[in-house]
Amino acid sequence: MPLPLLALMLCVFSVGSAELVIAGILPTIAHDTGVSLADAGLLVTAYALGVVIGGPVVTLATSRMPRKPLILGLMGLFVAGNVLAALAPGYPVLMAARVLSALTHCTLFAVCIVVASSLVPPGKEASAVSKVAVGLNLATVLGVPLGVLVDQHFGWRATFWGVVALSTAAALLVALFLPRDAVPVTAAAVDELRVLGNRRVQLAVVITVVAMAAVFTAYTFLAPLLTDVAGFDKSTVTWLMLVFGIGSLLGNLLGGRLADRALMPALTGILAVLAAALVALAVAAPTRWACVALMFVFGVAYFAVMPGLQARILTSVAGGAPTLAVSVNISAFNIGIAGGAWFGGGLLDLDLGLRVVVAAGAALAGLAALVALGELVRDRRAGAGAEPVAEERETVAA
């Protein structure tokens, strides 16, 4: 991996680890701060709201800032938020620290994606996005377990200090290796806002929401599916989830390569595979070997779709102002995640069973595939492939 992309990937890894590790250290935080586990869980909710609501606002406010100083500034603010979390005397300050960190998340990811796509030749944007997004894979399979391990031996504050050290190292690599003139800033805030009127961008965001809702309708309840339906022992769930994590890592890289070759055909096909994998998982969950194999396929399909979703935004903008659109799409990921978890939980409250929940995720994935297929057909009819048609390109540039 080229050093500039490595630096951006490590930024995503450090921020992703800080976002996800909190779930694993909530019991310790609740005990030490004297709040209930439910109240401690609001630290997760507040972070998500900061990403969804604050992210696009911060992105818009910083639209004219040079990209390299902006990344360094956001990483500096993120480090400050985690220092505050590590030193927090109580729950209110810790909550404030989490919100402060969350405000950097969406814009940082969006800028890293846009900058990464600018560092590679045309037609390789999805592969660049997938390399940066490897940071999220590593956050899941490496960052979170290490953070929980540190918490178990040294306490939750040490976990935040670990995030501070990792984030500082990532910022240093950005300072050393990212070209200062990466992605010249030419777009004003009004240009960023105008891009949101692009129909392709709007439908890409819709596909993102539905696809992520599909994934997290099923993924949120994967652990009980393994124990209550497949019959695995609880002690093996962590290792079984690693199978999913390995699949997601491979899927991320595969999805980037496929999207570079044929963006919308690849995106449509991967969503169809995701739907099929979830249908098969719902049917075959009681069979252990099949359950494990399908978890791997589920992980591959889940992360294979992500580079294509972001690349669709970048190609739809066609030289316009993509950062806000990418930021909104990142917010859409979080909306889909929250919506999927809520939908799956609602189905369980109706006593429909875990296999029905997974099947419902498959139905949502099928819906996302149909929307993507409609876009593919429209692109081909317009004779533009995955690129915007001329009139939309002129609208974006206007």
Short mmCIF file of C-alpha atoms in Angstrom, two decimals:
data_model
loop_
_atom_site.label_atom_id
_atom_site.label_comp_id
_atom_site.label_asym_id
_atom_site.label_seq_id
_atom_site.Cartn_x
_atom_site.Cartn_y
_atom_site.Cartn_z
CA MET A 1 0.00 0.00 0.00
CA PRO A 2 1.43 3.44 -0.90
CA LEU A 3 2.44 5.41 2.17
CA PRO A 4 -0.15 8.20 1.70
CA LEU A 5 -2.95 5.62 1.54
CA LEU A 6 -1.45 3.81 4.53
CA ALA A 7 -1.54 7.03 6.53
CA LEU A 8 -5.20 7.61 5.63
CA MET A 9 -6.04 3.99 6.44
CA LEU A 10 -4.48 4.32 9.90
CA CYS A 11 -6.57 7.44 10.53
CA VAL A 12 -9.70 5.43 9.73
CA PHE A 13 -8.42 2.54 11.85
CA SER A 14 -7.89 4.70 14.92
CA VAL A 15 -11.22 6.52 14.63
CA GLY A 16 -13.09 3.29 13.84
CA SER A 17 -11.51 1.52 16.81
CA ALA A 18 -12.52 4.34 19.16
CA GLU A 19 -16.09 4.22 17.86
CA LEU A 20 -16.51 0.45 18.18
CA VAL A 21 -14.48 -0.41 21.28
CA ILE A 22 -16.84 1.46 23.60
CA ALA A 23 -19.37 -1.40 23.39
CA GLY A 24 -16.80 -3.82 24.79
CA ILE A 25 -15.81 -1.65 27.76
CA LEU A 26 -19.26 -0.35 28.78
CA PRO A 27 -19.56 -2.55 31.90
CA THR A 28 -16.28 -1.20 33.30
CA ILE A 29 -17.25 2.38 32.51
CA ALA A 30 -20.68 1.94 34.11
CA HIS A 31 -19.12 0.53 37.28
CA ASP A 32 -16.40 3.16 37.60
CA THR A 33 -18.63 6.16 36.83
CA GLY A 34 -21.52 4.96 38.98
CA VAL A 35 -24.17 4.88 36.25
CA SER A 36 -26.41 2.09 35.01
CA LEU A 37 -25.43 -0.01 32.02
CA ALA A 38 -28.34 1.55 30.11
CA ASP A 39 -27.05 5.05 30.81
CA ALA A 40 -23.54 4.00 29.83
CA GLY A 41 -25.04 2.75 26.55
CA LEU A 42 -26.05 6.32 25.77
CA LEU A 43 -22.36 6.96 25.09
CA VAL A 44 -22.84 4.84 21.94
CA THR A 45 -26.08 6.63 21.03
CA ALA A 46 -24.59 10.09 21.53
CA TYR A 47 -21.61 9.23 19.34
CA ALA A 48 -23.88 7.97 16.56
CA LEU A 49 -26.03 11.10 16.71
CA GLY A 50 -22.88 13.24 16.58
CA VAL A 51 -21.84 11.44 13.40
CA VAL A 52 -25.24 11.61 11.70
CA ILE A 53 -26.21 15.16 12.64
CA GLY A 54 -22.94 16.96 13.23
CA GLY A 55 -20.90 15.31 10.48
CA PRO A 56 -22.45 16.98 7.41
CA VAL A 57 -22.51 20.34 9.24
CA VAL A 58 -18.79 20.15 9.99
CA THR A 59 -18.09 19.00 6.43
CA LEU A 60 -19.96 21.97 5.00
CA ALA A 61 -18.28 24.41 7.37
CA THR A 62 -14.80 23.18 6.37
CA SER A 63 -15.46 22.86 2.62
CA ARG A 64 -12.88 25.53 1.70
CA MET A 65 -10.08 24.31 3.94
CA PRO A 66 -7.03 22.66 2.31
CA ARG A 67 -7.39 18.89 2.69
CA LYS A 68 -4.10 18.01 4.42
CA PRO A 69 -4.36 20.70 7.13
CA LEU A 70 -8.02 19.74 7.55
CA ILE A 71 -7.16 16.07 8.16
CA LEU A 72 -4.47 17.07 10.65
CA GLY A 73 -6.85 19.48 12.38
CA LEU A 74 -9.59 16.85 12.64
CA MET A 75 -7.13 14.28 13.98
CA GLY A 76 -5.90 16.84 16.50
CA LEU A 77 -9.46 17.44 17.69
CA PHE A 78 -10.08 13.70 17.82
CA VAL A 79 -6.96 13.21 19.94
CA ALA A 80 -8.11 16.00 22.26
CA GLY A 81 -11.51 14.33 22.65
CA ASN A 82 -9.92 11.05 23.64
CA VAL A 83 -7.50 12.72 26.05
CA LEU A 84 -10.54 14.33 27.67
CA ALA A 85 -12.22 10.91 27.83
CA ALA A 86 -9.17 9.32 29.46
CA LEU A 87 -9.01 12.10 32.07
CA ALA A 88 -12.79 12.44 32.57
CA PRO A 89 -13.63 12.77 36.29
CA GLY A 90 -17.14 11.45 35.70
CA TYR A 91 -19.90 10.47 33.31
CA PRO A 92 -20.93 13.99 32.10
CA VAL A 93 -17.39 14.88 31.00
CA LEU A 94 -16.99 11.48 29.37
CA MET A 95 -20.22 12.07 27.44
CA ALA A 96 -18.96 15.47 26.30
CA ALA A 97 -15.68 13.88 25.19
CA ARG A 98 -17.50 11.27 23.11
CA VAL A 99 -19.62 13.93 21.39
CA LEU A 100 -16.50 16.00 20.65
CA SER A 101 -14.81 12.99 19.08
CA ALA A 102 -17.92 12.14 17.06
CA LEU A 103 -17.97 15.56 15.40
CA THR A 104 -14.71 14.71 13.62
CA HIS A 105 -15.75 11.22 12.49
CA CYS A 106 -17.92 11.85 9.44
CA THR A 107 -15.85 14.65 7.92
CA LEU A 108 -12.58 12.80 8.52
CA PHE A 109 -13.82 9.66 6.79
CA ALA A 110 -15.26 11.67 3.90
CA VAL A 111 -12.08 13.67 3.34
CA CYS A 112 -9.91 10.54 3.58
CA ILE A 113 -12.05 8.85 0.92
CA VAL A 114 -12.01 11.85 -1.41
CA VAL A 115 -8.26 12.36 -1.00
CA ALA A 116 -7.54 8.65 -1.49
CA SER A 117 -9.54 8.60 -4.74
CA SER A 118 -7.53 11.59 -5.99
CA LEU A 119 -4.21 9.83 -5.43
CA VAL A 120 -4.90 7.07 -7.96
CA PRO A 121 -5.50 7.06 -11.74
CA PRO A 122 -9.09 7.43 -13.01
CA GLY A 123 -11.00 4.16 -12.83
CA LYS A 124 -9.17 3.02 -9.68
CA GLU A 125 -11.23 5.04 -7.19
CA ALA A 126 -13.04 2.04 -5.69
CA SER A 127 -9.76 0.21 -5.00
CA ALA A 128 -8.39 3.30 -3.27
CA VAL A 129 -11.55 3.56 -1.17
CA SER A 130 -11.30 -0.12 -0.25
CA LYS A 131 -7.68 0.29 0.89
CA VAL A 132 -8.61 3.15 3.17
CA ALA A 133 -11.69 1.24 4.39
CA VAL A 134 -9.43 -1.64 5.44
CA GLY A 135 -8.99 0.51 8.54
CA LEU A 136 -12.58 -0.30 9.51
CA ASN A 137 -11.97 -4.02 9.00
CA LEU A 138 -8.89 -3.86 11.19
CA ALA A 139 -10.81 -1.86 13.78
CA THR A 140 -13.33 -4.70 13.98
CA VAL A 141 -10.97 -7.68 14.03
CA LEU A 142 -7.95 -6.09 15.76
CA GLY A 143 -8.66 -2.71 17.33
CA VAL A 144 -11.73 -3.72 19.36
CA PRO A 145 -10.28 -6.96 20.82
CA LEU A 146 -7.05 -5.16 21.76
CA GLY A 147 -9.00 -2.31 23.35
CA VAL A 148 -11.07 -4.75 25.41
CA LEU A 149 -7.91 -6.61 26.42
CA VAL A 150 -6.30 -3.37 27.61
CA ASP A 151 -9.47 -2.56 29.56
CA GLN A 152 -9.42 -5.94 31.28
CA HIS A 153 -5.82 -5.53 32.45
CA PHE A 154 -5.40 -1.76 32.91
CA GLY A 155 -8.87 -0.21 32.92
CA TRP A 156 -10.99 1.70 30.41
CA ARG A 157 -8.93 4.88 30.72
CA ALA A 158 -5.90 2.99 29.40
CA THR A 159 -7.98 1.99 26.36
CA PHE A 160 -8.58 5.66 25.58
CA TRP A 161 -4.88 6.42 26.08
CA GLY A 162 -4.16 3.66 23.54
CA VAL A 163 -6.48 5.39 21.07
CA VAL A 164 -4.63 8.66 21.70
CA ALA A 165 -1.28 7.03 20.93
CA LEU A 166 -2.57 5.34 17.79
CA SER A 167 -4.27 8.51 16.52
CA THR A 168 -1.16 10.60 17.13
CA ALA A 169 0.94 8.12 15.15
CA ALA A 170 -1.57 8.19 12.28
CA ALA A 171 -1.56 12.01 12.22
CA LEU A 172 2.24 12.00 12.15
CA LEU A 173 2.22 9.72 9.09
CA VAL A 174 -0.25 12.05 7.37
CA ALA A 175 2.04 14.99 8.11
CA LEU A 176 5.03 13.14 6.69
CA PHE A 177 3.66 11.38 3.62
CA LEU A 178 0.44 12.97 2.37
CA PRO A 179 1.11 15.47 -0.44
CA ARG A 180 0.18 18.97 0.62
CA ASP A 181 -1.51 19.69 -2.69
CA ALA A 182 -3.70 16.55 -2.60
CA VAL A 183 -7.18 17.48 -3.90
CA PRO A 184 -6.95 21.25 -4.47
CA VAL A 185 -9.95 22.98 -2.90
CA THR A 186 -12.01 24.69 -5.58
CA ALA A 187 -15.56 24.15 -4.32
CA ALA A 188 -17.50 26.56 -2.15
CA ALA A 189 -20.18 25.48 0.30
CA VAL A 190 -22.89 26.21 -2.26
CA ASP A 191 -21.18 23.82 -4.72
CA GLU A 192 -21.16 21.08 -2.09
CA LEU A 193 -24.86 21.63 -1.42
CA ARG A 194 -25.73 21.68 -5.12
CA VAL A 195 -24.30 18.18 -5.55
CA LEU A 196 -26.96 16.82 -3.19
CA GLY A 197 -29.55 17.66 -5.85
CA ASN A 198 -27.97 15.10 -8.21
CA ARG A 199 -30.45 12.23 -8.63
CA ARG A 200 -27.66 9.65 -8.83
CA VAL A 201 -26.23 10.85 -5.53
CA GLN A 202 -29.66 10.74 -3.91
CA LEU A 203 -30.32 7.17 -5.04
CA ALA A 204 -26.81 6.11 -4.01
CA VAL A 205 -27.64 7.33 -0.50
CA VAL A 206 -30.94 5.41 -0.60
CA ILE A 207 -29.11 2.21 -1.61
CA THR A 208 -26.66 2.76 1.25
CA VAL A 209 -29.42 3.14 3.85
CA VAL A 210 -31.33 0.05 2.67
CA ALA A 211 -28.19 -2.08 2.26
CA MET A 212 -26.87 -1.23 5.73
CA ALA A 213 -30.33 -1.81 7.24
CA ALA A 214 -30.28 -5.24 5.57
CA VAL A 215 -26.89 -6.08 7.02
CA PHE A 216 -27.60 -4.93 10.55
CA THR A 217 -31.07 -6.42 10.75
CA ALA A 218 -29.21 -9.74 10.64
CA TYR A 219 -25.76 -8.89 12.05
CA THR A 220 -27.08 -7.35 15.28
CA PHE A 221 -28.51 -10.73 16.27
CA LEU A 222 -25.80 -12.96 14.85
CA ALA A 223 -24.47 -14.01 18.27
CA PRO A 224 -27.82 -15.35 19.55
CA LEU A 225 -28.36 -17.04 16.17
CA LEU A 226 -25.10 -18.92 16.71
CA THR A 227 -25.97 -20.03 20.24
CA ASP A 228 -29.76 -20.46 20.19
CA VAL A 229 -30.27 -21.77 16.65
CA ALA A 230 -26.95 -23.29 15.54
CA GLY A 231 -26.24 -24.58 19.06
CA PHE A 232 -22.69 -23.29 19.47
CA ASP A 233 -21.32 -22.72 22.96
CA LYS A 234 -21.11 -19.08 24.05
CA SER A 235 -17.36 -19.41 24.56
CA THR A 236 -16.85 -20.04 20.84
CA VAL A 237 -18.85 -17.06 19.59
CA THR A 238 -15.84 -14.71 19.65
CA TRP A 239 -13.85 -17.05 17.40
CA LEU A 240 -16.81 -17.58 15.10
CA MET A 241 -17.23 -13.83 14.74
CA LEU A 242 -13.59 -13.74 13.64
CA VAL A 243 -14.68 -15.82 10.62
CA PHE A 244 -17.07 -13.01 9.74
CA GLY A 245 -14.28 -10.46 10.26
CA ILE A 246 -11.88 -12.29 7.96
CA GLY A 247 -14.60 -12.49 5.33
CA SER A 248 -15.22 -8.76 5.64
CA LEU A 249 -11.52 -8.00 5.11
CA LEU A 250 -11.38 -10.09 1.94
CA GLY A 251 -14.70 -8.70 0.75
CA ASN A 252 -13.50 -5.13 1.10
CA LEU A 253 -10.53 -5.70 -1.19
CA LEU A 254 -12.54 -7.83 -3.63
CA GLY A 255 -15.34 -5.26 -3.79
CA GLY A 256 -12.90 -2.49 -4.66
CA ARG A 257 -11.42 -4.45 -7.55
CA LEU A 258 -14.80 -5.50 -8.93
CA ALA A 259 -16.19 -1.97 -8.68
CA ASP A 260 -13.19 -0.59 -10.59
CA ARG A 261 -13.93 -2.99 -13.44
CA ALA A 262 -17.68 -2.45 -13.68
CA LEU A 263 -19.15 -0.33 -10.89
CA MET A 264 -22.93 -0.76 -11.12
CA PRO A 265 -22.91 -4.37 -12.38
CA ALA A 266 -20.57 -5.25 -9.48
CA LEU A 267 -22.66 -3.36 -6.92
CA THR A 268 -25.90 -4.95 -8.14
CA GLY A 269 -24.37 -8.42 -8.16
CA ILE A 270 -22.84 -8.10 -4.71
CA LEU A 271 -26.16 -6.95 -3.23
CA ALA A 272 -27.83 -9.97 -4.85
CA VAL A 273 -25.18 -12.24 -3.31
CA LEU A 274 -25.79 -10.58 0.07
CA ALA A 275 -29.52 -11.31 -0.23
CA ALA A 276 -28.88 -14.91 -1.26
CA ALA A 277 -26.39 -15.45 1.57
CA LEU A 278 -28.88 -14.20 4.16
CA VAL A 279 -31.67 -16.38 2.74
CA ALA A 280 -29.36 -19.39 2.90
CA LEU A 281 -28.27 -18.48 6.44
CA ALA A 282 -31.90 -18.25 7.59
CA VAL A 283 -32.62 -21.69 6.11
CA ALA A 284 -29.39 -23.49 7.07
CA ALA A 285 -28.65 -21.88 10.47
CA PRO A 286 -29.32 -25.11 12.46
CA THR A 287 -26.57 -26.88 10.48
CA ARG A 288 -23.32 -25.82 12.11
CA TRP A 289 -20.87 -26.20 9.23
CA ALA A 290 -23.25 -24.43 6.85
CA CYS A 291 -23.83 -21.65 9.37
CA VAL A 292 -20.09 -20.96 9.67
CA ALA A 293 -19.56 -21.05 5.89
CA LEU A 294 -22.47 -18.68 5.30
CA MET A 295 -21.20 -16.31 8.00
CA PHE A 296 -18.00 -16.03 5.99
CA VAL A 297 -19.94 -15.33 2.77
CA PHE A 298 -22.08 -12.80 4.67
CA GLY A 299 -18.92 -10.99 5.81
CA VAL A 300 -17.49 -10.98 2.27
CA ALA A 301 -20.68 -9.60 0.75
CA TYR A 302 -21.20 -7.00 3.49
CA PHE A 303 -17.86 -5.28 3.04
CA ALA A 304 -17.63 -5.93 -0.72
CA VAL A 305 -20.57 -3.59 -1.21
CA MET A 306 -19.02 -0.65 0.69
CA PRO A 307 -16.33 0.51 -1.82
CA GLY A 308 -18.92 0.47 -4.61
CA LEU A 309 -21.37 2.59 -2.62
CA GLN A 310 -18.76 5.30 -2.05
CA ALA A 311 -17.40 5.04 -5.59
CA ARG A 312 -20.93 5.58 -6.94
CA ILE A 313 -21.02 8.90 -5.10
CA LEU A 314 -17.61 9.92 -6.45
CA THR A 315 -18.40 9.01 -10.07
CA SER A 316 -21.85 10.62 -9.90
CA VAL A 317 -20.33 13.94 -8.90
CA ALA A 318 -18.07 13.78 -11.96
CA GLY A 319 -15.47 16.36 -11.01
CA GLY A 320 -17.82 18.43 -8.88
CA ALA A 321 -17.67 18.88 -5.10
CA PRO A 322 -17.88 15.37 -3.60
CA THR A 323 -16.94 15.80 0.06
CA LEU A 324 -20.35 16.72 1.46
CA ALA A 325 -22.04 14.00 -0.61
CA VAL A 326 -19.60 11.39 0.74
CA SER A 327 -20.16 12.76 4.24
CA VAL A 328 -23.94 12.44 3.84
CA ASN A 329 -23.42 8.88 2.59
CA ILE A 330 -21.39 8.07 5.70
CA SER A 331 -24.28 9.42 7.77
CA ALA A 332 -26.53 7.17 5.70
CA PHE A 333 -24.44 4.18 6.77
CA ASN A 334 -25.15 5.04 10.41
CA ILE A 335 -28.86 5.61 9.74
CA GLY A 336 -29.08 2.22 8.06
CA ILE A 337 -27.20 0.56 10.93
CA ALA A 338 -29.52 2.07 13.54
CA GLY A 339 -32.62 1.33 11.46
CA GLY A 340 -31.62 -2.28 10.85
CA ALA A 341 -30.97 -2.95 14.53
CA TRP A 342 -34.33 -1.36 15.42
CA PHE A 343 -36.18 -3.34 12.72
CA GLY A 344 -34.64 -6.64 13.75
CA GLY A 345 -35.40 -5.98 17.41
CA GLY A 346 -39.01 -5.14 16.54
CA LEU A 347 -39.39 -8.47 14.72
CA LEU A 348 -38.00 -10.30 17.75
CA ASP A 349 -40.50 -8.50 20.00
CA LEU A 350 -43.21 -10.03 17.82
CA ASP A 351 -41.79 -13.50 18.66
CA LEU A 352 -41.11 -14.24 15.00
CA GLY A 353 -37.76 -15.87 15.75
CA LEU A 354 -34.16 -15.25 14.81
CA ARG A 355 -34.36 -17.00 11.45
CA VAL A 356 -37.21 -14.71 10.36
CA VAL A 357 -35.07 -11.72 11.38
CA VAL A 358 -32.26 -12.92 9.11
CA ALA A 359 -34.77 -13.52 6.30
CA ALA A 360 -36.06 -9.96 6.75
CA GLY A 361 -32.49 -8.74 6.29
CA ALA A 362 -32.36 -10.74 3.06
CA ALA A 363 -35.54 -9.03 1.84
CA LEU A 364 -34.01 -5.60 2.45
CA ALA A 365 -30.83 -6.64 0.62
CA GLY A 366 -32.99 -7.77 -2.30
CA LEU A 367 -34.72 -4.38 -2.32
CA ALA A 368 -31.33 -2.61 -2.40
CA ALA A 369 -30.28 -4.86 -5.30
CA LEU A 370 -33.43 -3.94 -7.23
CA VAL A 371 -32.77 -0.21 -6.76
CA ALA A 372 -29.17 -0.73 -7.91
CA LEU A 373 -30.41 -2.74 -10.90
CA GLY A 374 -32.73 0.12 -11.84
CA GLU A 375 -29.78 2.49 -11.79
CA LEU A 376 -27.73 0.07 -13.90
CA VAL A 377 -30.50 -0.15 -16.51
CA ARG A 378 -30.89 3.63 -16.56
CA ASP A 379 -27.12 4.13 -16.95
CA ARG A 380 -27.02 1.75 -19.91
CA ARG A 381 -30.00 3.36 -21.55
CA ALA A 382 -28.30 6.72 -21.22
CA GLY A 383 -25.17 5.23 -22.76
CA ALA A 384 -23.07 6.49 -19.83
CA GLY A 385 -22.24 3.35 -17.88
CA ALA A 386 -21.41 4.27 -14.30
CA GLU A 387 -20.69 7.89 -15.17
CA PRO A 388 -23.25 10.70 -14.96
CA VAL A 389 -24.99 11.68 -18.17
CA ALA A 390 -23.96 14.94 -19.77
CA GLU A 391 -26.88 17.01 -18.55
CA GLU A 392 -26.31 15.96 -14.93
CA ARG A 393 -22.61 16.66 -15.26
CA GLU A 394 -23.39 20.16 -16.46
CA THR A 395 -25.85 20.61 -13.57
CA VAL A 396 -23.19 19.66 -11.03
CA ALA A 397 -20.60 21.93 -12.63
CA ALA A 398 -22.97 24.88 -12.94
#
